[in-house]
Tab-separated table of C-alpha atoms in Angstrom:
chain	number	residue	atom	x	y	z
A	1	MET	CA	55.020	44.111	10.474
A	2	PHE	CA	55.377	43.441	14.148
A	3	ALA	CA	58.919	44.542	15.471
A	4	ASP	CA	60.441	43.471	18.572
A	5	SER	CA	64.092	44.930	18.038
A	6	ALA	CA	65.144	47.883	17.150
A	7	LYS	CA	68.643	50.101	16.633
A	8	ILE	CA	68.567	53.726	17.382
A	9	PHE	CA	71.143	56.700	18.017
A	10	ILE	CA	70.325	58.806	21.352
A	11	LYS	CA	71.683	61.979	22.415
A	12	SER	CA	71.358	64.333	25.170
A	13	GLY	CA	71.730	68.291	24.563
A	14	LYS	CA	75.034	70.238	25.215
A	15	GLY	CA	75.258	72.790	28.275
A	16	GLY	CA	75.117	76.178	27.209
A	17	ASP	CA	78.654	78.060	27.328
A	18	GLY	CA	79.127	80.870	30.316
A	19	HIS	CA	78.888	84.612	29.093
A	20	VAL	CA	81.407	86.926	29.503
A	21	SER	CA	80.252	90.538	29.805
A	22	PHE	CA	80.900	93.783	32.421
A	23	ARG	CA	78.414	95.955	33.986
A	24	ARG	CA	78.255	99.274	32.347
A	25	GLU	CA	75.873	101.522	33.852
A	26	LEU	CA	75.860	105.341	34.083
A	27	TYR	CA	78.329	106.356	37.207
A	28	VAL	CA	79.609	102.767	37.198
A	29	PRO	CA	82.399	103.176	34.472
A	30	ASN	CA	84.373	100.170	35.632
A	31	GLY	CA	81.886	97.574	36.989
A	32	GLY	CA	82.616	94.305	37.829
A	33	PRO	CA	81.929	90.899	35.867
A	34	ASP	CA	78.197	90.359	35.336
A	35	GLY	CA	78.220	87.297	32.646
A	36	GLY	CA	75.415	84.802	33.332
A	37	ASP	CA	75.857	80.782	33.266
A	38	GLY	CA	74.611	78.642	30.429
A	39	GLY	CA	71.249	76.497	30.608
A	40	ARG	CA	71.493	73.054	31.262
A	41	GLY	CA	70.959	70.830	28.231
A	42	GLY	CA	68.009	68.498	27.767
A	43	ASP	CA	67.872	65.090	28.935
A	44	ILE	CA	67.039	61.642	27.119
A	45	ILE	CA	64.135	60.080	28.962
A	46	PHE	CA	62.502	56.814	28.140
A	47	MET	CA	58.911	56.114	28.920
A	48	VAL	CA	56.676	53.120	29.303
A	49	ASP	CA	53.385	53.928	27.049
A	50	LYS	CA	50.969	50.823	27.843
A	51	GLY	CA	48.940	51.854	24.493
A	52	LEU	CA	52.223	50.224	22.555
A	53	ASN	CA	52.931	46.956	21.812
A	54	THR	CA	55.421	47.105	19.181
A	55	LEU	CA	58.580	48.649	18.340
A	56	THR	CA	57.647	49.435	14.981
A	57	ASP	CA	58.129	53.324	14.904
A	58	PHE	CA	61.791	53.061	15.938
A	59	ARG	CA	62.157	51.104	12.375
A	60	HIS	CA	61.356	54.921	10.665
A	61	VAL	CA	63.197	57.461	12.778
A	62	ARG	CA	66.470	56.327	14.066
A	63	LYS	CA	68.064	59.640	15.426
A	64	TYR	CA	66.813	61.084	18.804
A	65	ALA	CA	68.127	64.291	20.242
A	66	ALA	CA	67.385	66.740	23.132
A	67	THR	CA	67.998	70.409	22.651
A	68	ASN	CA	70.980	72.151	23.922
A	69	GLY	CA	70.777	74.713	26.425
A	70	GLN	CA	71.136	78.362	25.779
A	71	GLU	CA	74.275	80.570	26.298
A	72	GLY	CA	74.132	82.698	29.592
A	73	GLY	CA	73.782	86.320	28.718
A	74	LYS	CA	74.557	89.989	30.286
A	75	ARG	CA	73.551	91.300	33.769
A	76	ARG	CA	73.804	87.649	35.259
A	77	CYS	CA	71.155	86.759	32.842
A	78	HIS	CA	70.934	82.496	33.005
A	79	GLY	CA	70.548	80.773	29.911
A	80	LYS	CA	67.570	78.974	29.121
A	81	ASP	CA	67.477	74.881	29.863
A	82	GLY	CA	67.274	72.863	26.725
A	83	GLN	CA	64.065	70.528	26.427
A	84	ASP	CA	63.888	67.339	27.633
A	85	LEU	CA	63.306	64.329	25.013
A	86	VAL	CA	60.513	61.614	26.093
A	87	ILE	CA	60.819	58.616	23.941
A	88	LYS	CA	57.901	56.046	24.713
A	89	VAL	CA	57.815	52.603	24.541
A	90	PRO	CA	55.992	49.408	25.302
A	91	GLU	CA	56.185	48.050	28.383
A	92	GLY	CA	59.092	45.249	28.759
A	93	THR	CA	61.320	46.860	26.619
A	94	VAL	CA	65.078	46.499	27.583
A	95	ILE	CA	67.724	48.885	26.303
A	96	ARG	CA	71.176	47.566	25.577
A	97	GLU	CA	74.173	49.341	24.997
A	98	LEU	CA	74.727	48.318	21.050
A	99	GLU	CA	78.483	47.725	21.343
A	100	THR	CA	78.991	45.800	24.153
A	101	GLY	CA	75.099	44.188	24.747
A	102	LYS	CA	74.986	45.671	27.943
A	103	ILE	CA	71.662	46.433	30.033
A	104	ILE	CA	71.170	49.993	30.448
A	105	ALA	CA	67.488	49.964	31.704
A	106	ASP	CA	64.466	47.494	31.657
A	107	MET	CA	61.502	49.594	31.631
A	108	SER	CA	59.053	46.982	32.963
A	109	GLY	CA	57.575	46.656	36.416
A	110	ASP	CA	57.822	49.673	38.053
A	111	ASN	CA	60.202	51.091	35.820
A	112	VAL	CA	57.680	53.508	33.703
A	113	ARG	CA	60.277	56.188	33.470
A	114	GLU	CA	63.683	56.503	33.336
A	115	THR	CA	66.509	59.151	32.452
A	116	ILE	CA	68.961	57.662	30.165
A	117	LEU	CA	71.473	60.275	29.214
A	118	LYS	CA	71.814	63.334	31.138
A	119	GLY	CA	71.734	66.552	29.526
A	120	GLY	CA	75.485	68.580	29.783
A	121	ARG	CA	75.692	71.380	32.560
A	122	GLY	CA	75.503	74.778	31.613
A	123	GLY	CA	79.027	76.546	31.801
A	124	ASN	CA	79.947	79.575	34.107
A	125	GLY	CA	79.662	83.163	33.228
A	126	ASN	CA	82.741	85.193	34.221
A	127	MET	CA	80.807	86.699	37.221
A	128	HIS	CA	81.987	83.358	39.078
A	129	TYR	CA	85.848	83.913	38.313
A	130	ALA	CA	86.629	87.398	39.702
A	131	THR	CA	89.335	87.269	42.200
A	132	ALA	CA	91.750	89.338	44.089
A	133	THR	CA	94.292	88.997	41.560
A	134	MET	CA	91.898	88.863	38.825
A	135	GLN	CA	88.838	91.363	38.852
A	136	VAL	CA	88.142	91.617	35.209
A	137	PRO	CA	88.185	87.970	33.894
A	138	LYS	CA	87.641	88.048	30.027
A	139	TYR	CA	86.879	84.239	30.165
A	140	ALA	CA	83.897	81.919	30.855
A	141	GLN	CA	83.486	78.132	31.099
A	142	PRO	CA	81.938	76.325	28.146
A	143	GLY	CA	78.899	74.128	28.685
A	144	GLN	CA	79.465	70.706	29.018
A	145	ASP	CA	79.121	68.373	26.305
A	146	GLY	CA	75.999	65.929	25.937
A	147	GLN	CA	76.265	62.567	26.036
A	148	GLU	CA	75.276	60.168	23.100
A	149	LEU	CA	74.808	56.524	22.466
A	150	TRP	CA	73.769	53.787	20.062
A	151	VAL	CA	71.201	51.457	21.400
A	152	LEU	CA	69.746	48.532	21.012
A	153	LEU	CA	65.307	48.289	22.151
A	154	GLU	CA	64.396	44.816	22.595
A	155	LEU	CA	60.774	44.017	23.689
A	156	LYS	CA	60.330	40.983	25.646
A	157	VAL	CA	56.887	40.206	26.535
A	158	ILE	CA	55.317	40.299	29.910
A	159	ALA	CA	53.909	36.873	30.598
A	160	ASP	CA	53.728	34.385	33.454
A	161	VAL	CA	53.325	31.537	30.970
A	162	GLY	CA	54.897	30.865	27.306
A	163	LEU	CA	53.614	28.449	25.152
A	164	VAL	CA	56.266	26.906	23.161
A	165	GLY	CA	56.337	24.582	20.140
A	166	PHE	CA	56.788	24.032	16.427
A	167	PRO	CA	54.753	25.646	14.127
A	168	ASN	CA	50.774	24.375	13.769
A	169	VAL	CA	50.784	22.472	16.856
A	170	GLY	CA	47.888	24.183	18.578
A	171	LYS	CA	49.360	27.066	20.278
A	172	SER	CA	47.319	29.905	19.084
A	173	THR	CA	44.220	27.782	19.405
A	174	LEU	CA	44.811	26.679	22.788
A	175	LEU	CA	45.471	30.405	23.761
A	176	SER	CA	42.096	31.615	22.166
A	177	ARG	CA	40.253	28.640	23.906
A	178	VAL	CA	41.607	29.883	27.713
A	179	SER	CA	42.181	33.719	27.155
A	180	ASN	CA	40.462	36.941	25.964
A	181	ALA	CA	43.407	36.552	23.070
A	182	ARG	CA	42.056	36.389	19.553
A	183	PRO	CA	45.264	35.343	17.487
A	184	LYS	CA	44.786	34.635	14.165
A	185	ILE	CA	44.335	31.197	13.711
A	186	ALA	CA	44.725	28.975	10.370
A	187	ASN	CA	46.459	25.339	9.303
A	188	TYR	CA	49.610	26.944	7.949
A	189	HIS	CA	53.426	25.974	8.253
A	190	PHE	CA	54.867	29.187	8.478
A	191	THR	CA	55.093	30.269	11.930
A	192	THR	CA	53.234	33.249	13.803
A	193	LEU	CA	55.238	36.477	13.707
A	194	ASN	CA	54.414	38.283	16.912
A	195	PRO	CA	53.657	36.932	20.265
A	196	HIS	CA	50.188	37.248	21.675
A	197	LEU	CA	48.900	37.770	25.135
A	198	GLY	CA	45.793	36.523	26.673
A	199	VAL	CA	44.665	37.031	30.451
A	200	VAL	CA	43.702	33.099	31.536
A	201	ASP	CA	40.576	33.549	34.111
A	202	LEU	CA	40.225	30.541	36.557
A	203	GLY	CA	37.628	32.370	38.557
A	204	ASP	CA	37.422	33.834	42.343
A	205	GLN	CA	40.104	36.549	40.970
A	206	GLU	CA	42.741	34.136	40.116
A	207	GLY	CA	44.335	33.848	37.120
A	208	PHE	CA	47.386	34.796	34.886
A	209	VAL	CA	49.083	36.161	31.761
A	210	MET	CA	50.002	33.760	28.894
A	211	ALA	CA	51.448	34.306	25.821
A	212	ASP	CA	51.616	32.335	22.562
A	213	ILE	CA	55.469	32.598	21.850
A	214	PRO	CA	56.327	32.904	17.816
A	215	GLY	CA	57.219	29.176	16.749
A	216	LEU	CA	60.286	27.542	16.926
A	217	ILE	CA	62.601	26.289	14.085
A	218	GLU	CA	66.004	24.455	14.588
A	219	GLY	CA	68.489	26.786	14.475
A	220	ALA	CA	66.745	29.489	16.365
A	221	SER	CA	69.809	29.716	19.071
A	222	GLU	CA	71.954	31.120	15.709
A	223	GLY	CA	69.499	33.274	14.645
A	224	VAL	CA	68.000	30.955	11.849
A	225	GLY	CA	64.554	32.140	11.145
A	226	LEU	CA	63.020	34.295	13.612
A	227	GLY	CA	65.428	32.593	15.944
A	228	HIS	CA	66.491	35.451	18.664
A	229	ALA	CA	63.061	36.860	18.215
A	230	PHE	CA	61.686	33.469	19.404
A	231	LEU	CA	63.766	33.066	22.370
A	232	ARG	CA	63.818	36.800	23.388
A	233	HIS	CA	60.336	36.472	24.839
A	234	ILE	CA	60.958	33.377	26.700
A	235	GLU	CA	63.370	35.054	29.299
A	236	ARG	CA	60.670	36.760	31.114
A	237	THR	CA	58.110	33.860	31.449
A	238	LYS	CA	58.334	31.720	34.840
A	239	VAL	CA	56.456	29.120	33.498
A	240	LEU	CA	57.287	26.989	29.961
A	241	ILE	CA	54.455	24.718	28.335
A	242	HIS	CA	55.525	22.672	25.640
A	243	VAL	CA	52.535	22.329	23.204
A	244	VAL	CA	53.033	19.266	20.642
A	245	ASP	CA	50.957	17.225	18.308
A	246	ALA	CA	50.461	13.934	20.096
A	247	ALA	CA	48.498	12.605	17.177
A	248	SER	CA	51.689	13.488	14.876
A	249	THR	CA	48.569	14.755	12.191
A	250	GLU	CA	51.693	16.217	10.224
A	251	GLY	CA	54.223	13.632	10.603
A	252	ARG	CA	56.037	14.866	13.573
A	253	ASN	CA	57.446	13.184	16.153
A	254	PRO	CA	56.346	15.113	19.575
A	255	VAL	CA	59.437	13.684	21.737
A	256	GLU	CA	61.820	14.772	19.341
A	257	ASP	CA	60.148	18.398	19.040
A	258	ILE	CA	60.398	18.861	22.552
A	259	ARG	CA	64.230	17.722	23.133
A	260	ALA	CA	64.900	19.885	19.767
A	261	ILE	CA	63.234	22.823	21.690
A	262	ASN	CA	64.975	22.416	24.805
A	263	GLY	CA	68.275	21.912	22.758
A	264	GLU	CA	67.742	25.462	21.401
A	265	LEU	CA	66.729	27.165	24.789
A	266	GLU	CA	70.200	25.654	26.342
A	267	ARG	CA	72.243	27.169	23.315
A	268	TYR	CA	70.583	30.485	23.697
A	269	ASP	CA	70.738	30.559	27.395
A	270	PRO	CA	70.971	27.397	30.017
A	271	ALA	CA	69.470	29.367	32.385
A	272	LEU	CA	65.939	29.020	30.481
A	273	LEU	CA	66.142	25.269	31.477
A	274	ASN	CA	65.926	26.072	35.079
A	275	LYS	CA	61.961	27.418	34.293
A	276	PRO	CA	59.338	24.858	35.416
A	277	GLN	CA	58.058	23.157	32.221
A	278	VAL	CA	54.459	21.478	31.266
A	279	ILE	CA	53.948	19.326	28.381
A	280	ALA	CA	50.559	19.675	26.678
A	281	ALA	CA	50.133	16.855	24.374
A	282	ASN	CA	47.356	18.303	22.124
A	283	LYS	CA	45.246	17.056	19.435
A	284	VAL	CA	44.332	13.852	21.164
A	285	ASP	CA	40.796	14.326	19.708
A	286	ALA	CA	42.477	13.387	16.378
A	287	LEU	CA	44.151	10.065	18.053
A	288	PHE	CA	42.730	6.848	16.223
A	289	SER	CA	45.231	4.025	16.626
A	290	GLU	CA	44.395	1.509	19.088
A	291	ASP	CA	48.152	-0.074	18.736
A	292	GLU	CA	49.967	2.948	20.653
A	293	ASP	CA	49.361	5.271	23.283
A	294	PRO	CA	51.426	8.562	22.061
A	295	VAL	CA	50.691	10.024	25.138
A	296	GLN	CA	52.122	7.409	27.396
A	297	ARG	CA	55.214	7.493	25.299
A	298	ILE	CA	55.711	10.916	25.895
A	299	ARG	CA	55.116	10.584	29.576
A	300	GLU	CA	57.695	7.583	29.673
A	301	ALA	CA	60.163	10.102	28.131
A	302	PHE	CA	59.558	13.386	30.417
A	303	GLU	CA	57.792	12.320	33.677
A	304	LYS	CA	60.928	10.773	34.807
A	305	THR	CA	62.668	14.207	34.622
A	306	GLY	CA	60.059	16.091	36.625
A	307	ILE	CA	58.285	17.190	33.698
A	308	PRO	CA	54.529	16.544	34.018
A	309	VAL	CA	52.633	15.669	31.034
A	310	PHE	CA	48.908	16.587	30.165
A	311	ALA	CA	46.780	15.249	27.144
A	312	ILE	CA	44.512	17.799	25.962
A	313	SER	CA	42.639	18.976	23.022
A	314	ALA	CA	42.598	22.310	22.360
A	315	VAL	CA	39.650	22.262	19.956
A	316	SER	CA	37.198	20.258	22.642
A	317	GLY	CA	38.765	21.573	25.957
A	318	GLN	CA	39.647	18.244	26.940
A	319	GLY	CA	42.080	18.186	29.793
A	320	VAL	CA	42.778	21.977	29.533
A	321	ARG	CA	41.438	22.668	32.726
A	322	GLU	CA	43.493	20.416	34.626
A	323	LEU	CA	46.543	22.039	32.799
A	324	LEU	CA	45.751	25.207	33.621
A	325	TYR	CA	45.116	24.934	37.659
A	326	HIS	CA	48.723	22.501	37.501
A	327	VAL	CA	50.198	25.913	36.061
A	328	TYR	CA	48.383	28.179	38.298
A	329	GLY	CA	49.882	26.067	41.368
A	330	LEU	CA	52.868	26.272	39.765
A	331	LEU	CA	52.942	30.126	39.888
A	332	GLN	CA	51.776	30.597	43.309
A	333	LYS	CA	54.973	28.928	44.748
A	334	MET	CA	57.008	31.616	42.537
A	335	ASP	CA	57.358	35.528	42.901
A	336	GLU	CA	54.960	37.796	41.665
A	337	ALA	CA	56.686	40.318	40.325
A	338	PRO	CA	57.399	40.150	36.916
A	339	THR	CA	61.280	39.191	35.883
A	340	MET	CA	63.314	41.970	35.302
A	341	PHE	CA	66.602	42.399	33.811
A	342	GLU	CA	69.317	44.425	36.085
A	343	PRO	CA	71.688	47.172	34.454
A	344	GLU	CA	74.887	46.166	33.493
A	345	PHE	CA	76.306	49.580	31.460
A	346	ASP	CA	78.042	51.917	33.710
A	347	ARG	CA	76.780	55.313	32.338
A	348	SER	CA	79.205	57.200	34.464
A	349	SER	CA	81.821	56.588	31.702
A	350	LEU	CA	79.849	58.765	29.393
A	351	ILE	CA	80.487	61.744	31.485
A	352	ALA	CA	82.878	64.104	30.528
A	353	GLU	CA	83.457	66.878	32.446
A	354	ALA	CA	83.547	70.599	30.828
A	355	PRO	CA	87.058	72.132	31.337
A	356	LEU	CA	87.629	75.228	33.023
A	357	PRO	CA	88.349	78.293	30.960
A	358	TYR	CA	91.332	80.271	30.148
A	359	THR	CA	92.120	83.000	27.820
A	360	VAL	CA	95.278	83.266	25.490
A	361	GLU	CA	95.445	86.862	24.084
A	362	LYS	CA	98.253	89.116	22.618
A	363	LEU	CA	99.171	91.962	24.948
A	364	GLU	CA	101.343	93.690	22.427
A	365	ASP	CA	104.525	93.163	20.262
A	366	GLY	CA	106.273	90.010	21.489
A	367	ILE	CA	104.448	89.910	24.617
A	368	TYR	CA	101.271	87.135	25.134
A	369	GLY	CA	98.929	86.829	28.546
A	370	VAL	CA	97.374	83.717	29.846
A	371	GLU	CA	94.777	83.531	32.435
A	372	GLY	CA	92.313	81.304	33.717
A	373	PRO	CA	91.363	79.908	37.046
A	374	ARG	CA	92.646	76.544	36.816
A	375	ILE	CA	95.957	77.959	35.933
A	376	GLU	CA	96.184	80.474	38.690
A	377	LYS	CA	95.162	77.408	40.931
A	378	MET	CA	97.972	75.271	39.664
A	379	LEU	CA	100.536	77.889	40.025
A	380	GLY	CA	99.696	77.987	43.841
A	381	TYR	CA	100.752	74.621	44.449
A	382	THR	CA	103.801	74.297	42.047
A	383	ASN	CA	107.503	75.007	42.849
A	384	LEU	CA	108.402	76.951	39.716
A	385	ASP	CA	111.941	77.101	41.038
A	386	SER	CA	112.419	73.159	41.140
A	387	GLU	CA	113.356	71.556	37.706
A	388	LYS	CA	110.766	68.923	38.288
A	389	GLY	CA	108.286	71.550	39.018
A	390	PHE	CA	108.803	73.616	36.150
A	391	GLU	CA	108.546	70.664	33.854
A	392	PHE	CA	105.121	69.527	35.423
A	393	PHE	CA	104.425	73.146	34.582
A	394	GLN	CA	105.403	72.767	30.677
A	395	ASN	CA	103.415	69.818	30.514
A	396	PHE	CA	100.363	71.097	31.936
A	397	LEU	CA	100.158	74.408	29.487
A	398	LYS	CA	100.619	71.337	26.585
A	399	LYS	CA	98.206	68.690	27.884
A	400	ASN	CA	95.557	71.738	28.272
A	401	GLY	CA	96.327	72.892	24.495
A	402	ILE	CA	97.695	76.336	26.064
A	403	LEU	CA	100.518	76.092	23.984
A	404	ASP	CA	98.619	75.231	20.752
A	405	ASP	CA	96.719	78.378	21.316
A	406	LEU	CA	99.581	80.620	22.079
A	407	GLU	CA	100.925	79.482	18.474
A	408	LYS	CA	97.866	79.863	17.069
A	409	ALA	CA	97.585	83.499	18.201
A	410	GLY	CA	101.237	83.993	16.267
A	411	ILE	CA	103.720	83.484	19.335
A	412	GLN	CA	107.491	83.241	18.130
A	413	GLU	CA	110.602	81.693	19.923
A	414	GLY	CA	112.070	84.308	22.279
A	415	ASP	CA	108.696	85.937	23.215
A	416	THR	CA	107.370	86.705	26.458
A	417	VAL	CA	104.687	84.617	28.339
A	418	LYS	CA	102.979	86.796	31.007
A	419	ILE	CA	101.100	84.713	33.491
A	420	TYR	CA	99.459	86.193	36.697
A	421	GLY	CA	102.341	88.666	37.400
A	422	LEU	CA	105.415	85.942	36.270
A	423	GLU	CA	107.011	86.147	33.087
A	424	PHE	CA	108.716	83.193	30.846
A	425	ASP	CA	110.540	83.302	27.510
A	426	TYR	CA	108.672	81.110	25.137
A	427	TYR	CA	110.885	78.326	23.398
A	428	LYS	CA	109.667	75.362	21.477
């Protein structure tokens, strides 16, 4: 089963925690702090694999996580970094943030490898926090959390030209005649389930990539039938060829078919109508009526709007060469680079800084100590003698969870809190 969309959960690794330890060597009874830093968490990396052409594998495995960084060790030993996770996808895969639908990355063109989620940074060991006022820091920084996202993967084929039309009008037959593609061809009313790509070789190193886009049914823009699966693949193409059954072998009206398809394109994304269009009036080998020329009727309806009409037979090859060279001429006037979708999602919103460490400990009955680099820094610029400054200091302790940790340690009203030579009575 061809799959051109999938929802998956991705998570980068957490950074390893910094370590708390002190040098303990012969003849060095009171060595300084030597706790090492934690390792970096693994990244989530997407990479194009040109051997893939479907997202089927993602229907079976939904969750992907890189490994966490290792905790730092004694003697300034750095924790081992987490292993990156490389996720391979087909060329043309667009990665969207699931909730907002915003584009994170387009794995097309030169963008063959991209880091989507960065692993968390490792926390600093206590060797970083020795100061003149705190020579034996008993705290280390925790590792930064990894990032996580639910993402939607969408495969949008990379082709210069897209064949569009209702089922059974001859798109697959045309593609097989003009290219190296070998799509399954049969007289059936159900739509092709997956896009087929073929290289059209015009000689002298001239040519282009053509795709037989899955057939359309009315209501596709609302997701009826294959719906968005059809329309998704049109977004990257540069020129659209409407293939219609000019002979109306199954009673279809080719003029109304073209209008129905353009209506679906407009409802899905009005910008799709800005693409150059060409009409291939197919099955002219099956025309037997001498009273009316259906190809002329199609020309009268659309050539006045600037859409050229070519009478062709995908079976016999009649008119096909003229069609291909006209399309090639249109492509020559356009940018050769594949259509790329620009990123819209702000990944910086996923980054949460690891908090600076602190310790809360019971020194003796009724006396508790609080230490930490951020607390020491805050005291340096806060005037505790003013009412406003002291209120700021209390809010700081509450906001950072220090008051909660004091209560967990068993502090009671009236007990003393010591912070870098300052003493405070604890009251709720």
